[in-house]
Coordinates of C-alpha atoms and ligand atoms in Angstrom, one line a residue:
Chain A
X1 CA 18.3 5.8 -30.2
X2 CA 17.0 4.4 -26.9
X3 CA 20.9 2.9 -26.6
X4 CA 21.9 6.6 -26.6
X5 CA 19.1 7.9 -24.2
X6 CA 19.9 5.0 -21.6
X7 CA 23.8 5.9 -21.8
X8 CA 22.6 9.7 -20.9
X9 CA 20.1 8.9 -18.0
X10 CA 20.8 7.5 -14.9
X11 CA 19.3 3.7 -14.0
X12 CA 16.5 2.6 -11.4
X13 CA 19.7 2.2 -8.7
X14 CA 20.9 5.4 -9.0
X15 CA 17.7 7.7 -9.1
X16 CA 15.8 8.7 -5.9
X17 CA 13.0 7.3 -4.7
X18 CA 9.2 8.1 -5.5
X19 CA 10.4 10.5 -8.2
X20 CA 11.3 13.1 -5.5
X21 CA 13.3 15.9 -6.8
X22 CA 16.0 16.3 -4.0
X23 CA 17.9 19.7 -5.3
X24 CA 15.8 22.7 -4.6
X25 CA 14.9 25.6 -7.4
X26 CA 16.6 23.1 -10.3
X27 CA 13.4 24.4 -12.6
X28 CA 15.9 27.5 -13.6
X29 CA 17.7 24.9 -15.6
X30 CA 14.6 24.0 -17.5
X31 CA 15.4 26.1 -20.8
X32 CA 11.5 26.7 -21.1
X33 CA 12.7 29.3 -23.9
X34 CA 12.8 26.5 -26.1
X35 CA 8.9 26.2 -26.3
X36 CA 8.8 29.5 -28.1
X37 CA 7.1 30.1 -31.2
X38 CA 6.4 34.3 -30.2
X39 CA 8.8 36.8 -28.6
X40 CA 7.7 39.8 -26.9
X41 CA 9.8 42.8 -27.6
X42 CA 9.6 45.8 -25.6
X43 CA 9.1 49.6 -26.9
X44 CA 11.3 51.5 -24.1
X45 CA 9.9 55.1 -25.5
X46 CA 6.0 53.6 -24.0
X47 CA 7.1 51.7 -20.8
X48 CA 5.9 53.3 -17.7
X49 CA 8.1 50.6 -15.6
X50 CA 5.1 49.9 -13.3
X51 CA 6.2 46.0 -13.3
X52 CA 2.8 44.8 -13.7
X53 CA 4.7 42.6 -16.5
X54 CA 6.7 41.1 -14.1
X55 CA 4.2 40.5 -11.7
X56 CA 1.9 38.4 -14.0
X57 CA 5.2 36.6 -16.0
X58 CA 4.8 32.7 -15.1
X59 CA 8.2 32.1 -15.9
X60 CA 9.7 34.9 -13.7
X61 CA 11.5 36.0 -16.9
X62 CA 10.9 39.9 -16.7
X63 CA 14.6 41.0 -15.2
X64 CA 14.4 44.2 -13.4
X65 CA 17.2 46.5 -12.9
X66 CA 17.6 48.8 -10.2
X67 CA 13.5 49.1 -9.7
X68 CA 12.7 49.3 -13.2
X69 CA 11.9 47.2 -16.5
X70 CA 15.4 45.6 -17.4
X71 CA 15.4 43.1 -20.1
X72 CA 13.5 39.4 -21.0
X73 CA 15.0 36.8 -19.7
X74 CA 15.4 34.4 -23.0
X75 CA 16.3 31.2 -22.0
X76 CA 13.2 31.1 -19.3
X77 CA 10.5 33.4 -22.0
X78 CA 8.3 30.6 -23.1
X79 CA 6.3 33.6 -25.3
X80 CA 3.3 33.1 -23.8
X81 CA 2.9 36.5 -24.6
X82 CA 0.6 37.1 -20.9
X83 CA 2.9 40.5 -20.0
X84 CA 1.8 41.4 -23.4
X85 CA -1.7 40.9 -22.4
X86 CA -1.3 42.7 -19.1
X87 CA 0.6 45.7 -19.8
X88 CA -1.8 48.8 -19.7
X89 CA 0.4 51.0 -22.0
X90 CA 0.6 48.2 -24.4
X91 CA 4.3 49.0 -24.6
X92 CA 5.2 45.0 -24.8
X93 CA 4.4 43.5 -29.0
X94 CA 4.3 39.8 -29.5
X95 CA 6.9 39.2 -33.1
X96 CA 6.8 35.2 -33.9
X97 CA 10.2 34.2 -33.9
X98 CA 12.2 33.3 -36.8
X99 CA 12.6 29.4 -37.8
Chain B
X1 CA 8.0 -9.2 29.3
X2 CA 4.7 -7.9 31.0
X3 CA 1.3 -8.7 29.1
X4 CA -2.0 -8.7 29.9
X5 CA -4.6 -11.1 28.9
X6 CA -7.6 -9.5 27.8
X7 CA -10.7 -9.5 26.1
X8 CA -11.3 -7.9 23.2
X9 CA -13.0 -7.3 19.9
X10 CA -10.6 -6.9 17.1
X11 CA -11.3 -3.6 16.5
X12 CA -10.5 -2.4 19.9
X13 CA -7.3 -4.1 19.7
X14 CA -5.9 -2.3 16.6
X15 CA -7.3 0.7 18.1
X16 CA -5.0 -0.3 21.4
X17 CA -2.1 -1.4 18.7
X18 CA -2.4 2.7 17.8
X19 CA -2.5 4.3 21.1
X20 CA 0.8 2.0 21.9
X21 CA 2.0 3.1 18.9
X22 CA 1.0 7.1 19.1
X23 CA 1.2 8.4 15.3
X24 CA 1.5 11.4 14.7
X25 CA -1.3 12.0 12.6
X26 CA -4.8 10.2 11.8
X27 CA -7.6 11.1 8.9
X28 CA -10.2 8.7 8.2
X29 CA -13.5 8.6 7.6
X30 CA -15.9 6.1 8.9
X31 CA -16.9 2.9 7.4
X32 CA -18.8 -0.2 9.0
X33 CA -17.0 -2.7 9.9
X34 CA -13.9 -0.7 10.7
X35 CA -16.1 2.4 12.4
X36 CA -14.8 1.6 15.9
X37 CA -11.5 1.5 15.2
X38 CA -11.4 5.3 14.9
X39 CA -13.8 5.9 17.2
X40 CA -12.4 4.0 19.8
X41 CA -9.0 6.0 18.7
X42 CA -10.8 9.4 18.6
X43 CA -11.6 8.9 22.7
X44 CA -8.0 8.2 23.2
X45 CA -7.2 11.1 21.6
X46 CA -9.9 13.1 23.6
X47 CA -8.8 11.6 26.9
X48 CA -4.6 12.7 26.2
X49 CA -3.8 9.1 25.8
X50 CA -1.7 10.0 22.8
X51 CA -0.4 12.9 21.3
X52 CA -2.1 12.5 17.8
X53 CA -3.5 15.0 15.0
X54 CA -6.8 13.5 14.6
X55 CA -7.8 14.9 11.4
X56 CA -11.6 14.2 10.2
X57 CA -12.4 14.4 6.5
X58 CA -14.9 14.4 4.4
X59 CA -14.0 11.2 2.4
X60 CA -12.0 8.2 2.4
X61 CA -10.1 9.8 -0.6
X62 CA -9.7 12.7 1.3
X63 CA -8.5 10.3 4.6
X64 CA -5.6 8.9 2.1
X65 CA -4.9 12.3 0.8
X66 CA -4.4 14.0 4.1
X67 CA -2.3 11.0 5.7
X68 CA 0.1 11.5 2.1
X69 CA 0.8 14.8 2.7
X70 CA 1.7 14.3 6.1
X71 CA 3.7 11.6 5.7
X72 CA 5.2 13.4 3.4
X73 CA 5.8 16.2 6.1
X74 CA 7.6 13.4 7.9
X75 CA 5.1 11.9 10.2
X76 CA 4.6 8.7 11.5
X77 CA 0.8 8.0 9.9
X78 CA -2.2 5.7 10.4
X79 CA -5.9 5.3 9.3
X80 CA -8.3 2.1 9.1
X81 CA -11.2 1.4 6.4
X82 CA -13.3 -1.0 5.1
X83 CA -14.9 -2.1 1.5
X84 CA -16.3 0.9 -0.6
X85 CA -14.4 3.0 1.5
X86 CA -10.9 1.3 1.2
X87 CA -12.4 1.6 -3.2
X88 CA -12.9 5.4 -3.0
X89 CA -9.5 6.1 -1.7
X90 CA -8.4 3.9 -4.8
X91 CA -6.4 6.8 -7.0
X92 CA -4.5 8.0 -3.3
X93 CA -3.2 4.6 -2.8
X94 CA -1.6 4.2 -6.0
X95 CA -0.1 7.8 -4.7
X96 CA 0.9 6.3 -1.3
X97 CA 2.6 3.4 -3.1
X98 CA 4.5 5.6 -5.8
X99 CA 5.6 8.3 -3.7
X100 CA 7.2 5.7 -1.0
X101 CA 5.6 6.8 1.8
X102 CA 4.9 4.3 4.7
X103 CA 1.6 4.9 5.8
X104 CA 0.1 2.1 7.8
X105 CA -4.1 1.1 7.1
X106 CA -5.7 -1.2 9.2
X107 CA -8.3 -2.6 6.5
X108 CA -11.3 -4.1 7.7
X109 CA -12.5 -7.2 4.6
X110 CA -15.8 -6.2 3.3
X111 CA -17.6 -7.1 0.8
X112 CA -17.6 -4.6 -1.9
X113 CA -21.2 -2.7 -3.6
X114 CA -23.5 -3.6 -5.2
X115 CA -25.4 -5.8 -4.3
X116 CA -25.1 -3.9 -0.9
X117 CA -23.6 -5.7 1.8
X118 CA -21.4 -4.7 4.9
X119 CA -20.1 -8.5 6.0
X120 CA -16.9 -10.1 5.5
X121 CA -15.6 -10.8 2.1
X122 CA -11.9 -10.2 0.5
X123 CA -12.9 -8.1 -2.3
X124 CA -12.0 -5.2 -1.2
X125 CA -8.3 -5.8 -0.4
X126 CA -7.4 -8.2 -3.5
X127 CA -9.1 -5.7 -5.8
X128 CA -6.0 -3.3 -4.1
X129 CA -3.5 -5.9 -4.8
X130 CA -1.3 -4.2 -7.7
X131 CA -1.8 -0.8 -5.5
X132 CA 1.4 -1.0 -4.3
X133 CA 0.7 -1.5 -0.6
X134 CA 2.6 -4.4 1.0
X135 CA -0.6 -6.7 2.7
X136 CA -0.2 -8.7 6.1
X137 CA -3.1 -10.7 6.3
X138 CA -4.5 -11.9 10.1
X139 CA -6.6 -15.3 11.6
X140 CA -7.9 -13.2 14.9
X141 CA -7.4 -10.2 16.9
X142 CA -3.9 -11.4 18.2
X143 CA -2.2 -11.6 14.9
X144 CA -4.6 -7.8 13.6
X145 CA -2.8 -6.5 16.7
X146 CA 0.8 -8.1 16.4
X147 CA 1.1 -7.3 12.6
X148 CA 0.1 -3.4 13.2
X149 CA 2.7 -2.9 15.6
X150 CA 4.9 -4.8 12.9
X151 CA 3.9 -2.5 10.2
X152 CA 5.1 0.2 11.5
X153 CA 8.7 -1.2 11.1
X154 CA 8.6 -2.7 8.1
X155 CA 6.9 0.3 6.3
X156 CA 9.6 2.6 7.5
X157 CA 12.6 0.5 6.8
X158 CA 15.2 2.7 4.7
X159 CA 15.3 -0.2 1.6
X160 CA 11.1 -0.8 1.8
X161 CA 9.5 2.9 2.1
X162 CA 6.1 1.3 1.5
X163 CA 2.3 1.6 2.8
X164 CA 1.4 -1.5 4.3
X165 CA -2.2 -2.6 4.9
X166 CA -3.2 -5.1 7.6
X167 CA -6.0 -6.9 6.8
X168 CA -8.5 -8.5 9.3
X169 CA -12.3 -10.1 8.3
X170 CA -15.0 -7.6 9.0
X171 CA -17.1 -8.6 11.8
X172 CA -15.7 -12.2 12.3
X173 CA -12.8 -10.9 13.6
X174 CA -13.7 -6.7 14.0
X175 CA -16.5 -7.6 16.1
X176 CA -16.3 -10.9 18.1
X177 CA -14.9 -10.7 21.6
X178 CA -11.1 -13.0 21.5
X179 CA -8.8 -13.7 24.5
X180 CA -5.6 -12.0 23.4
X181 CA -2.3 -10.6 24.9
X182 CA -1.9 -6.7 25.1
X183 CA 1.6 -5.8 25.3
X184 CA 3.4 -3.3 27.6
X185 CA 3.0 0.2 26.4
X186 CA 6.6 1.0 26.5
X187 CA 7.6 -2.1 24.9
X188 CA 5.8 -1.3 21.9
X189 CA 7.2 2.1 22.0
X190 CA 10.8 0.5 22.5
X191 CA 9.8 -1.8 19.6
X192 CA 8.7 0.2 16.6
X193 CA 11.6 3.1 18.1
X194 CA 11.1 6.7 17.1
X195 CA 10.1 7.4 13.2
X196 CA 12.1 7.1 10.5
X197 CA 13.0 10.6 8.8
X198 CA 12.9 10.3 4.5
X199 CA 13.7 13.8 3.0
X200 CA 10.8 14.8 5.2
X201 CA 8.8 18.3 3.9
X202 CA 8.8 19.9 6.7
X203 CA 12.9 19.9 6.5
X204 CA 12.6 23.2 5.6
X205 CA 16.3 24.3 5.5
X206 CA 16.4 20.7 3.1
X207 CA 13.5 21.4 0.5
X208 CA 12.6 18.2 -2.0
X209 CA 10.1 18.2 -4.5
X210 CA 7.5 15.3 -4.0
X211 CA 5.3 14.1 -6.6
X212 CA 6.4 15.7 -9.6
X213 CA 5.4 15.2 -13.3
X214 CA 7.5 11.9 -14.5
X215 CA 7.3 11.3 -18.4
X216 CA 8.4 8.6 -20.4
X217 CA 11.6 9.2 -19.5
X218 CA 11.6 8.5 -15.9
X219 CA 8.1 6.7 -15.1
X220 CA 9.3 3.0 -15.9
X221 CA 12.8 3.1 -13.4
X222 CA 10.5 4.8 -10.4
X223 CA 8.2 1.5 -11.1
X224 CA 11.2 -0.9 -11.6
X225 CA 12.3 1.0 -7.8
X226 CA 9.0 0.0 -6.4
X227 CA 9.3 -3.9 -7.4
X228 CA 12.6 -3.5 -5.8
X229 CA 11.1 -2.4 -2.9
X230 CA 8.6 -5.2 -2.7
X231 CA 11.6 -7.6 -2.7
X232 CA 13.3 -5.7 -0.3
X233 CA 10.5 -6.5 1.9
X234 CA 10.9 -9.8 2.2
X235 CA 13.6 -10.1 4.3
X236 CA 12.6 -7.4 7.0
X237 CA 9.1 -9.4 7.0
X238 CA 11.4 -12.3 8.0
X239 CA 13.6 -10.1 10.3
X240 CA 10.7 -8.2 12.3
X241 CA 8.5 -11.0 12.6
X242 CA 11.1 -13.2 14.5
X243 CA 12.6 -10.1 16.2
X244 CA 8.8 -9.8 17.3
X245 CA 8.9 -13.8 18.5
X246 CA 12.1 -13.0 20.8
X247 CA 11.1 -9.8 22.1
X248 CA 7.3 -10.9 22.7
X249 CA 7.2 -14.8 22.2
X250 CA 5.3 -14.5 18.8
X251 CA 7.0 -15.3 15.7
X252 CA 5.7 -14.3 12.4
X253 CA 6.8 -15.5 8.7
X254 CA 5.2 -15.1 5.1
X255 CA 2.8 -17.7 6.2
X256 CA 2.0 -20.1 9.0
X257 CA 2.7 -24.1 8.4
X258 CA -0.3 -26.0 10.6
X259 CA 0.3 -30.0 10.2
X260 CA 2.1 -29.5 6.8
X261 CA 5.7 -31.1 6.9
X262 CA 4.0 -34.4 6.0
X263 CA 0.7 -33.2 4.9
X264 CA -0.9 -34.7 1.5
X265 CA -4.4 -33.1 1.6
X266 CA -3.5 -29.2 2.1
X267 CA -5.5 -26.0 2.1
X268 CA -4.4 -22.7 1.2
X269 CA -6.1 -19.8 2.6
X270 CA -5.8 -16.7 4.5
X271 CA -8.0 -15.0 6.9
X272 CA -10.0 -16.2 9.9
X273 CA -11.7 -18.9 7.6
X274 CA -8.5 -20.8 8.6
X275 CA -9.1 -21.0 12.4
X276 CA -12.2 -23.6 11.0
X277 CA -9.4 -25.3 8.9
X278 CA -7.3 -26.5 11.2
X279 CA -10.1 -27.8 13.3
X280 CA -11.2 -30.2 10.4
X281 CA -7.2 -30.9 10.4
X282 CA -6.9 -31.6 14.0
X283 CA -9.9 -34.2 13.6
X284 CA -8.9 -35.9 10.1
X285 CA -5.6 -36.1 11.8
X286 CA -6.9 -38.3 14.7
X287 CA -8.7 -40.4 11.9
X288 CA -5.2 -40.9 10.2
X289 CA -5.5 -38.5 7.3
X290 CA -2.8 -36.6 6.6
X291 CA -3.9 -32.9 6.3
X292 CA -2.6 -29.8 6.8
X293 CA -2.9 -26.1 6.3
X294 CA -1.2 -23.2 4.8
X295 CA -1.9 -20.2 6.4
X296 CA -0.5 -17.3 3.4
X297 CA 0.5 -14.2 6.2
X298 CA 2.0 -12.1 3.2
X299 CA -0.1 -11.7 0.4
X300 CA 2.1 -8.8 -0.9
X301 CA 5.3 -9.3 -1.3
X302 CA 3.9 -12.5 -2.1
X303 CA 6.3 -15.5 -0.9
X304 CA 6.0 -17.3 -4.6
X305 CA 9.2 -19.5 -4.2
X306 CA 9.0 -20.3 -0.2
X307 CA 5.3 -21.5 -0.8
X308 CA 6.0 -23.9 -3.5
X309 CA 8.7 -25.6 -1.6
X310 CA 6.5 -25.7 1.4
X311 CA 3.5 -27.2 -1.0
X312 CA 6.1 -29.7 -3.3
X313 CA 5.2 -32.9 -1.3
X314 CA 1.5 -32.7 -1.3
X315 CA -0.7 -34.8 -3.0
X316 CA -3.6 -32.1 -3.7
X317 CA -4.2 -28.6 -3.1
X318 CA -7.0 -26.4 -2.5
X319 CA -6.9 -22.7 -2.1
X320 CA -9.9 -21.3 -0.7
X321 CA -10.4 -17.6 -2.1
X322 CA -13.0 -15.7 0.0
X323 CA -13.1 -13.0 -3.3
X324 CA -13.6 -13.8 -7.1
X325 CA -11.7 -11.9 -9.9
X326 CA -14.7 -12.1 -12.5
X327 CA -13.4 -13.9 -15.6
X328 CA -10.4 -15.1 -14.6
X329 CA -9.3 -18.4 -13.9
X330 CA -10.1 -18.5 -10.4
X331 CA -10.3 -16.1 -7.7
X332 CA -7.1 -13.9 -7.1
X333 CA -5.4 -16.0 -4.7
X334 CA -5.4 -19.1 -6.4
X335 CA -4.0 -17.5 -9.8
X336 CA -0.8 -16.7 -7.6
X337 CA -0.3 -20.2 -5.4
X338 CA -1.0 -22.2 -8.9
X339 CA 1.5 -19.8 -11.0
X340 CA 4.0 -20.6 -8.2
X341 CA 3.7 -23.9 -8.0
X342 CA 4.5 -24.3 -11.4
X343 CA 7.7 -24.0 -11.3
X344 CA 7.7 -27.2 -9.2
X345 CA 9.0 -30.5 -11.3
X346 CA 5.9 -32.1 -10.4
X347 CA 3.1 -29.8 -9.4
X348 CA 0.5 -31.2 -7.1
X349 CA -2.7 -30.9 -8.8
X350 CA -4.4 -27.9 -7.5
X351 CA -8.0 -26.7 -7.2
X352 CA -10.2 -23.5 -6.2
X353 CA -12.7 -22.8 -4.2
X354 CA -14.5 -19.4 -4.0
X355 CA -16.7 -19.4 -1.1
X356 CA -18.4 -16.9 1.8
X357 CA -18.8 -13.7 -0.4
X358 CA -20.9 -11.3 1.5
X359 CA -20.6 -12.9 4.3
X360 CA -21.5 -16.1 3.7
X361 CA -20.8 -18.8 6.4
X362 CA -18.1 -21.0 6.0
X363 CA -18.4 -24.0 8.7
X364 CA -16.7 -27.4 9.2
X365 CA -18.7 -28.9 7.0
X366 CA -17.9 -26.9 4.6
X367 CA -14.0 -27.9 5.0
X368 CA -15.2 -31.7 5.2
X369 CA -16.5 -31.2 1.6
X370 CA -13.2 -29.7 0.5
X371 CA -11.0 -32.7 1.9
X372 CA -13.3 -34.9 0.6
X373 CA -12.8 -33.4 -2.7
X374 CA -9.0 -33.6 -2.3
X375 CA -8.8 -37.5 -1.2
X376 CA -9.9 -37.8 -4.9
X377 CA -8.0 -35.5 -6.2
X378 CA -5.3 -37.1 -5.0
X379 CA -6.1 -40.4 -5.8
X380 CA -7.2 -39.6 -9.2
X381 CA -4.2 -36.5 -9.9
X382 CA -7.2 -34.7 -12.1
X383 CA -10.2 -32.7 -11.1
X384 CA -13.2 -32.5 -13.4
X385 CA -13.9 -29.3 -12.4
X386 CA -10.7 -26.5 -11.1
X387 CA -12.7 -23.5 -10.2
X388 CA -15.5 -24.2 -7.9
X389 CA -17.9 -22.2 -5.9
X390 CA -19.1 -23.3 -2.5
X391 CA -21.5 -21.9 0.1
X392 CA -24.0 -20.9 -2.4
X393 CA -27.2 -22.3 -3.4
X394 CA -27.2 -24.3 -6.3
Ligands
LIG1 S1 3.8 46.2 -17.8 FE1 4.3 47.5 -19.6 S2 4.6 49.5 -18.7 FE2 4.6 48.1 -17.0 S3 6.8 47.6 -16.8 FE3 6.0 46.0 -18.1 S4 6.3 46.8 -20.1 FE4 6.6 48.5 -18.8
LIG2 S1 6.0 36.2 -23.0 FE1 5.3 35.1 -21.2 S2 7.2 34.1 -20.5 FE2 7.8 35.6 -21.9 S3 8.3 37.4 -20.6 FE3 6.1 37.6 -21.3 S4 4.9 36.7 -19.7 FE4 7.0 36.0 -19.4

């Protein structure tokens, strides 16, 4: 198990210094969708598309399209569920995800 | 080479050692016995003498904290500190350290609280020993002085990327008036060159992350890259110090040999204490008695393997430790020479002596009663006792 980690990761030589991350914005690569355990799901027929949702979204994984509400973005939604929360037409609903 | 003989307190010359070397940016907060070394820095900055940030804080662990972040940025950083003040910056210098960033802290030895006492003991500095900070120790103001300007290189060096702390005895050597050489402002300049640029923050078109979260995945190689580092040292300890000795007629090593090649009675110690060493030397030498000194420069990187093949031919060895480590087999500096001299064939026996905590006197006689000790010991290859403490009352 650690054999297989060690083949995977680079060594003390090869890594930078201090732990400093050199390539800018790499957390988009970070599938935070994986912490899951909740999904919101959005009822279209409520939304006012005021974007309050993607205001308050930690994870900047409201899309917008063309000034209004698009879609979640699934790999970054961690279902935190805080647009949820936030929305005053309570047109987002937080479903747990199936196992 | 133009100097000028001066005279100075030790404090005063670090603070001249930072106006020739004109940081960009100072925080610190002041502690006795290192107060005048930012306050005699603070008036250079008033008067334009350099072009410094002097930034004043609030706390020493807000002095550390504001020279990370802009070293960080990408400047070329300084501060000074003493004792409880060096202790509550403890948690940023573990920071400094681990995100490589070569700050330079002129520390002035204290004794640390409590009892409460502001004179000149080594507790402070050993207790930062595993911080990560390489540590240049100095006899007088003329070595505080040359190893600042030092510092400065060494810290920056592409391979090292470490703080380092210069250490000088409060008030023996802070506050007592020396004859020492100043060097020539651009010299200095010319010496320590302009500042050396690490994926600085304020490379805005560049952006790097410092100090991010670093699991179990990562932690251990960023720590296996800091003993790296320390190693790395070495050598450009040994390359600045005798690039300092051709350019200004001073030569620095991990330590200084006084009377050693054929020494048999040797001490080990660091600090100013050593100047009253090699008096007792110079007079036990004229009676025939072969002693000698070993003055340990480098405490971090410590110079395990040189200083056992400088010690291998003496007949007994006492390292004076001017801080204990509470339950440990002696005090901090004695754990190290005696772990590296084991390595020898044919260790000399070796003893400790904890002595002028608190700033405690330590006088010739007091280094009489050490040789004396070490004539047996070297007679009789076994000490009844290993760990001693002098300068106290019984
Ligand atoms: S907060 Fe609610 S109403 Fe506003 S855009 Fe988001 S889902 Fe639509
Ligand atoms: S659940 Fe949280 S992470 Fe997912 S879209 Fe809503 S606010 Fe963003």
């Amino acid at each position: 198990m650690s054999n297989k980690i060690a083949e995977k990761k680079k060594g003390w030589r090869e890594l930078p210094i201090g732990g400093m991350i050199l390539e800018a914005g790499n957390s988009a690569e970070y599938n935070t969708g994986a912490w899951r355990t909740f999904l919101p799901h959005i009822n279209r027929k409520e939304c006012k598309n005021c974007l309050l949702c993607w205001i308050y979204c930690p994870d900047s994984a409201i899309i917008v399209k063309e000034g209004k509400f698009g879609h979640f973005d699934m790999k970054h939604c961690k279902g935190c569920g805080i647009c949820a929360h936030e929305c005053p037409v309570k047109a987002i609903a937080m479903v747990e995800a199936k196992k | 080479m133009s100097t000028n003989t001066v005279a100075m307190t030790g404090n005063i010359a670090v603070a001249n050692a930072m106006r020739q070397i004109n940081p960009d940016v100072c925080a610190a907060y002041p502690i006795t016995p290192s107060t005048e070394v930012m306050q005699q820095f603070a008036s250079f900055v008033a008067d334009g003498e350099v072009d410094t940030e002097l930034v004043a804080v609030d706390s020493e662990h807000s002095a550390m904290s504001a020279c990370i972040g802009a070293s960080a940025a990408g400047g070329r950083v300084m501060t000074a500190t003493s004792a409880n003040g060096l202790a509550l910056m403890w948690e940023m210098l573990y920071i400094a350290a681990g995100n490589r960033l070569p700050i330079v802290m002129t520390t002035v030895n204290r004794a640390l609280s409590a009892p409460i006492n502001i004179h000149c003991d080594h507790s402070d500095a050993m207790g930062a020993r595993d911080s990560g900070w390489i540590q240049l120790w100095s006899e007088n103001a003329q070595e505080a002085y040359d190893n600042l300007i030092q510092a400065v290189r060494i810290a920056e060096r592409r391979e090292v990327r470490l703080p380092v702390m210069v250490c000088l005895d409060g008030f023996i050597i802070s506050h007592s008036i020396e004859r020492m050489e100043l060097l020539d402002d651009m010299q200095v300049r010319n010496f320590i060159g302009p500042v050396k640029l690490h994926y600085p923050l304020l490379d805005v078109d560049n952006p790097v992350t410092y100090g991010p979260l670093d699991l179990q995945d990562y932690y251990m190689e960023h720590k296996r890259q800091q003993a790296d580092a320390m190693q790395l040292a070495k050598p450009v300890i040994l390359e600045v110090g005798q690039e300092f000795g051709k350019t200004f007629g001073r030569s620095y090593g991990f330590f200084e040999e006084y009377k050693l090649k054929d020494a048999e009675l040797v001490v080990v110690a660091l600090g100013s204490s050593v100047g009253t060493v090699k008096t007792v030397v110079d007079s036990l030498r004229q009676q025939g008695i072969a002693a000698g000194v070993l003055k340990l420069r480098s405490f971090r990187p410590f110079p395990a393997k040189e200083l056992a093949a400088a010690l291998k031919s003496a007949k007994a060895i006492a390292v004076l430790d001017r801080a204990d480590s509470f339950g440990a087999y002696g005090g901090p500096l004695f754990s190290e020479v005696r772990s590296a001299l084991f390595s020898l064939e044919a260790a000399p026996p070796t003893v400790d002596y904890i002595y002028g905590l608190g700033g405690r006197d330590f006088g010739v006689a007091d280094v009489n009663g050490v040789f004396d000790d070490l004539k047996m010991l070297a007679k009789t290859g076994k000490a009844s006792q290993e760990v001693n403490y002098i300068t106290v009352r019984e």
